[in-house]
Every structure is written in structure tokens, then in C-alpha cells.
PDB file of C-alpha atoms in Angstrom:
ATOM      1  CA  UNK G   1     -16.116  25.023 -12.606  1.00 53.00           C
ATOM      2  CA  UNK G   2     -17.924  22.740 -11.132  1.00 62.00           C
ATOM      3  CA  UNK G   3     -16.182  20.038 -10.555  1.00 71.00           C
ATOM      4  CA  UNK G   4     -17.060  16.728 -12.114  1.00 78.00           C
ATOM      5  CA  UNK G   5     -17.372  14.485  -8.960  1.00 83.00           C
ATOM      6  CA  UNK G   6     -20.382  17.103  -7.661  1.00 85.00           C
ATOM      7  CA  UNK G   7     -22.109  16.397 -10.877  1.00 88.00           C
ATOM      8  CA  UNK G   8     -21.466  12.482 -11.017  1.00 91.00           C
ATOM      9  CA  UNK G   9     -23.135  12.725  -7.063  1.00 93.00           C
ATOM     10  CA  UNK G  10     -26.240  14.860  -7.868  1.00 93.00           C
ATOM     11  CA  UNK G  11     -27.464  13.272 -10.958  1.00 94.00           C
ATOM     12  CA  UNK G  12     -26.709   9.337  -8.843  1.00 96.00           C
ATOM     13  CA  UNK G  13     -29.228  11.421  -6.363  1.00 96.00           C
ATOM     14  CA  UNK G  14     -33.146   9.557  -8.118  1.00 94.00           C
ATOM     15  CA  UNK G  15     -35.346  10.856  -6.129  1.00 96.00           C
ATOM     16  CA  UNK G  16     -34.245  14.012  -5.769  1.00 97.00           C
ATOM     17  CA  UNK G  17     -37.618  16.411  -6.165  1.00 97.00           C
ATOM     18  CA  UNK G  18     -35.924  20.029  -5.813  1.00 97.00           C
ATOM     19  CA  UNK G  19     -32.125  20.857  -7.452  1.00 95.00           C
ATOM     20  CA  UNK G  20     -31.259  24.470  -7.211  1.00 93.00           C
ATOM     21  CA  UNK G  21     -28.085  25.168  -8.332  1.00 89.00           C
ATOM     22  CA  UNK G  22     -28.841  29.365  -8.983  1.00 87.00           C
ATOM     23  CA  UNK G  23     -26.225  31.326  -8.291  1.00 82.00           C
ATOM     24  CA  UNK G  24     -25.874  34.592  -7.056  1.00 76.00           C
ATOM     25  CA  UNK G  25     -23.543  36.656 -10.459  1.00 66.00           C
ATOM     26  CA  UNK G  26     -21.472  39.066  -7.856  1.00 65.00           C
ATOM     27  CA  UNK G  27     -20.525  36.010  -4.859  1.00 60.00           C
ATOM     28  CA  UNK G  28     -21.444  32.643  -6.009  1.00 57.00           C
ATOM     29  CA  UNK G  29     -18.458  30.114  -4.591  1.00 59.00           C
ATOM     30  CA  UNK G  30     -18.584  28.137  -7.122  1.00 58.00           C
ATOM     31  CA  UNK G  31     -17.914  29.517 -11.320  1.00 59.00           C
ATOM     32  CA  UNK G  32     -19.890  26.749 -12.869  1.00 62.00           C
ATOM     33  CA  UNK G  33     -20.504  26.756 -16.387  1.00 70.00           C
ATOM     34  CA  UNK G  34     -23.972  24.505 -16.981  1.00 80.00           C
ATOM     35  CA  UNK G  35     -23.638  22.793 -20.312  1.00 84.00           C
ATOM     36  CA  UNK G  36     -26.101  21.615 -22.770  1.00 86.00           C
ATOM     37  CA  UNK G  37     -24.416  18.350 -21.409  1.00 89.00           C
ATOM     38  CA  UNK G  38     -24.612  18.984 -17.666  1.00 89.00           C
ATOM     39  CA  UNK G  39     -28.258  20.368 -17.833  1.00 91.00           C
ATOM     40  CA  UNK G  40     -28.980  16.125 -20.028  1.00 92.00           C
ATOM     41  CA  UNK G  41     -27.480  14.515 -17.651  1.00 94.00           C
ATOM     42  CA  UNK G  42     -29.914  16.593 -14.866  1.00 94.00           C
ATOM     43  CA  UNK G  43     -32.968  15.454 -16.893  1.00 93.00           C
ATOM     44  CA  UNK G  44     -31.817  12.275 -18.325  1.00 95.00           C
ATOM     45  CA  UNK G  45     -31.581  11.313 -13.878  1.00 96.00           C
ATOM     46  CA  UNK G  46     -33.194  13.226 -11.836  1.00 96.00           C
ATOM     47  CA  UNK G  47     -36.750  11.281 -12.729  1.00 94.00           C
ATOM     48  CA  UNK G  48     -38.920  13.272  -9.938  1.00 96.00           C
ATOM     49  CA  UNK G  49     -37.443  16.280 -10.278  1.00 96.00           C
ATOM     50  CA  UNK G  50     -40.238  18.559  -9.654  1.00 96.00           C
ATOM     51  CA  UNK G  51     -38.698  21.775  -9.969  1.00 97.00           C
ATOM     52  CA  UNK G  52     -35.487  23.318 -11.487  1.00 95.00           C
ATOM     53  CA  UNK G  53     -33.942  26.585 -10.348  1.00 94.00           C
ATOM     54  CA  UNK G  54     -30.697  27.409 -13.156  1.00 90.00           C
ATOM     55  CA  UNK G  55     -30.945  31.392 -12.230  1.00 88.00           C
ATOM     56  CA  UNK G  56     -27.905  33.372 -13.107  1.00 84.00           C
ATOM     57  CA  UNK G  57     -26.173  30.814 -15.039  1.00 79.00           C
ATOM     58  CA  UNK G  58     -24.666  31.199 -18.766  1.00 73.00           C
ATOM     59  CA  UNK G  59     -25.004  28.300 -21.360  1.00 69.00           C
ATOM     60  CA  UNK G  60     -21.999  27.957 -22.583  1.00 58.00           C
ATOM     61  CA  UNK G  61     -23.897  26.467 -25.477  1.00 61.00           C
ATOM     62  CA  UNK G  62     -27.307  27.494 -27.269  1.00 65.00           C
ATOM     63  CA  UNK G  63     -29.564  25.413 -25.662  1.00 68.00           C
ATOM     64  CA  UNK G  64     -33.289  27.012 -26.905  1.00 63.00           C
ATOM     65  CA  UNK G  65     -35.008  25.924 -29.560  1.00 63.00           C
ATOM     66  CA  UNK G  66     -35.172  28.221 -32.285  1.00 61.00           C
ATOM     67  CA  UNK G  67     -37.779  31.107 -32.394  1.00 59.00           C
ATOM     68  CA  UNK G  68     -38.762  30.002 -35.486  1.00 52.00           C
ATOM     69  CA  UNK G  69     -39.791  26.181 -34.064  1.00 54.00           C
ATOM     70  CA  UNK G  70     -41.049  27.837 -30.734  1.00 51.00           C
ATOM     71  CA  UNK G  71     -43.536  29.520 -33.289  1.00 55.00           C
ATOM     72  CA  UNK G  72     -44.560  27.409 -34.970  1.00 56.00           C
ATOM     73  CA  UNK G  73     -46.579  26.054 -31.652  1.00 60.00           C
ATOM     74  CA  UNK G  74     -48.900  26.882 -29.206  1.00 62.00           C
ATOM     75  CA  UNK G  75     -47.749  27.727 -25.579  1.00 62.00           C
ATOM     76  CA  UNK G  76     -47.500  24.568 -24.023  1.00 67.00           C
ATOM     77  CA  UNK G  77     -46.977  22.794 -20.636  1.00 72.00           C
ATOM     78  CA  UNK G  78     -45.573  19.863 -22.202  1.00 81.00           C
ATOM     79  CA  UNK G  79     -42.047  18.778 -22.234  1.00 82.00           C
ATOM     80  CA  UNK G  80     -41.554  17.704 -25.002  1.00 79.00           C
ATOM     81  CA  UNK G  81     -42.603  21.250 -26.593  1.00 79.00           C
ATOM     82  CA  UNK G  82     -40.701  22.855 -24.374  1.00 81.00           C
ATOM     83  CA  UNK G  83     -38.136  25.970 -25.865  1.00 78.00           C
ATOM     84  CA  UNK G  84     -35.145  24.322 -23.376  1.00 83.00           C
ATOM     85  CA  UNK G  85     -33.996  21.587 -25.955  1.00 84.00           C
ATOM     86  CA  UNK G  86     -32.673  20.142 -22.665  1.00 88.00           C
ATOM     87  CA  UNK G  87     -36.134  19.715 -20.734  1.00 89.00           C
ATOM     88  CA  UNK G  88     -37.770  17.936 -23.507  1.00 89.00           C
ATOM     89  CA  UNK G  89     -36.314  14.897 -22.054  1.00 90.00           C
ATOM     90  CA  UNK G  90     -38.185  15.376 -18.858  1.00 92.00           C
ATOM     91  CA  UNK G  91     -41.037  12.685 -18.304  1.00 89.00           C
ATOM     92  CA  UNK G  92     -43.510  15.399 -16.846  1.00 90.00           C
ATOM     93  CA  UNK G  93     -44.234  19.294 -16.567  1.00 92.00           C
ATOM     94  CA  UNK G  94     -41.503  20.432 -13.476  1.00 94.00           C
ATOM     95  CA  UNK G  95     -43.666  22.739 -11.356  1.00 95.00           C
ATOM     96  CA  UNK G  96     -41.006  24.943 -11.400  1.00 95.00           C
ATOM     97  CA  UNK G  97     -38.723  26.968 -13.621  1.00 92.00           C
ATOM     98  CA  UNK G  98     -36.164  28.937 -12.451  1.00 92.00           C
ATOM     99  CA  UNK G  99     -34.116  30.896 -15.017  1.00 88.00           C
ATOM    100  CA  UNK G 100     -34.023  34.610 -13.368  1.00 86.00           C
ATOM    101  CA  UNK G 101     -30.519  35.741 -15.427  1.00 82.00           C
ATOM    102  CA  UNK G 102     -30.031  33.202 -17.510  1.00 81.00           C
ATOM    103  CA  UNK G 103     -29.201  33.261 -21.414  1.00 74.00           C
ATOM    104  CA  UNK G 104     -32.385  30.931 -21.192  1.00 73.00           C
ATOM    105  CA  UNK G 105     -34.809  34.167 -20.243  1.00 69.00           C
ATOM    106  CA  UNK G 106     -36.440  36.410 -22.846  1.00 59.00           C
ATOM    107  CA  UNK G 107     -38.404  39.153 -21.614  1.00 56.00           C
ATOM    108  CA  UNK G 108     -41.017  40.737 -24.100  1.00 54.00           C
ATOM    109  CA  UNK G 109     -42.293  43.963 -23.569  1.00 47.00           C
TER     110      UNK G 109
END
């Protein structure tokens, strides 16, 4: 797992704009399990974040808002209406959010 010291170092970079912690499922160096708590720490401490790539991570907890709650509202870029609970704490919408091969990404056909 990604050592807690690395997470602490990342959240001290208060003016960080781009965070890419994506991983390749086959050859990633860290076997980092992204948790709801870690995602919330990033959102609350990195106020200038404009892009976040968490592709390839399987979340330990379910961070998605229930399908029923999601269906109640129209699609929106407002963070407060995000279908990913920790992202509801963002001060402004992200310009880029990478979710490829995550448990948070549902492809509809």
C-alpha cells in the first residue's frame, strides 16, 4: 500500500493543481488501495486541484452515490451534485477526472 507518509506529503502540497495517481493494473509499483478517506483528504486539502486521475484504482469502500439518488437530479458539473461522495467537497469543478478501470466508473451502452 502507499505509505501514509506519502499521502501526508501530497496533502501538504496545498497549491497542487494536477494529481495523477493512476496505475496500470499489471505493472504498478505501488499496490495502493484508494480509500474514501484518502480521496476526501485530497479534496479537503488540495484547494487548487483542477485535474485528478485515479484510473486503475479499485476503491475499498463504495464512494458512489446510490443510483436512486443520482436519478433524482439532472447531470451537473457542480461538485455538490457529484455522484462520487468525496468529490462533493470540491470548491470548484475539476477540469479533468480520470476514472478509467475504477469501481467508480460505470459505462452504459
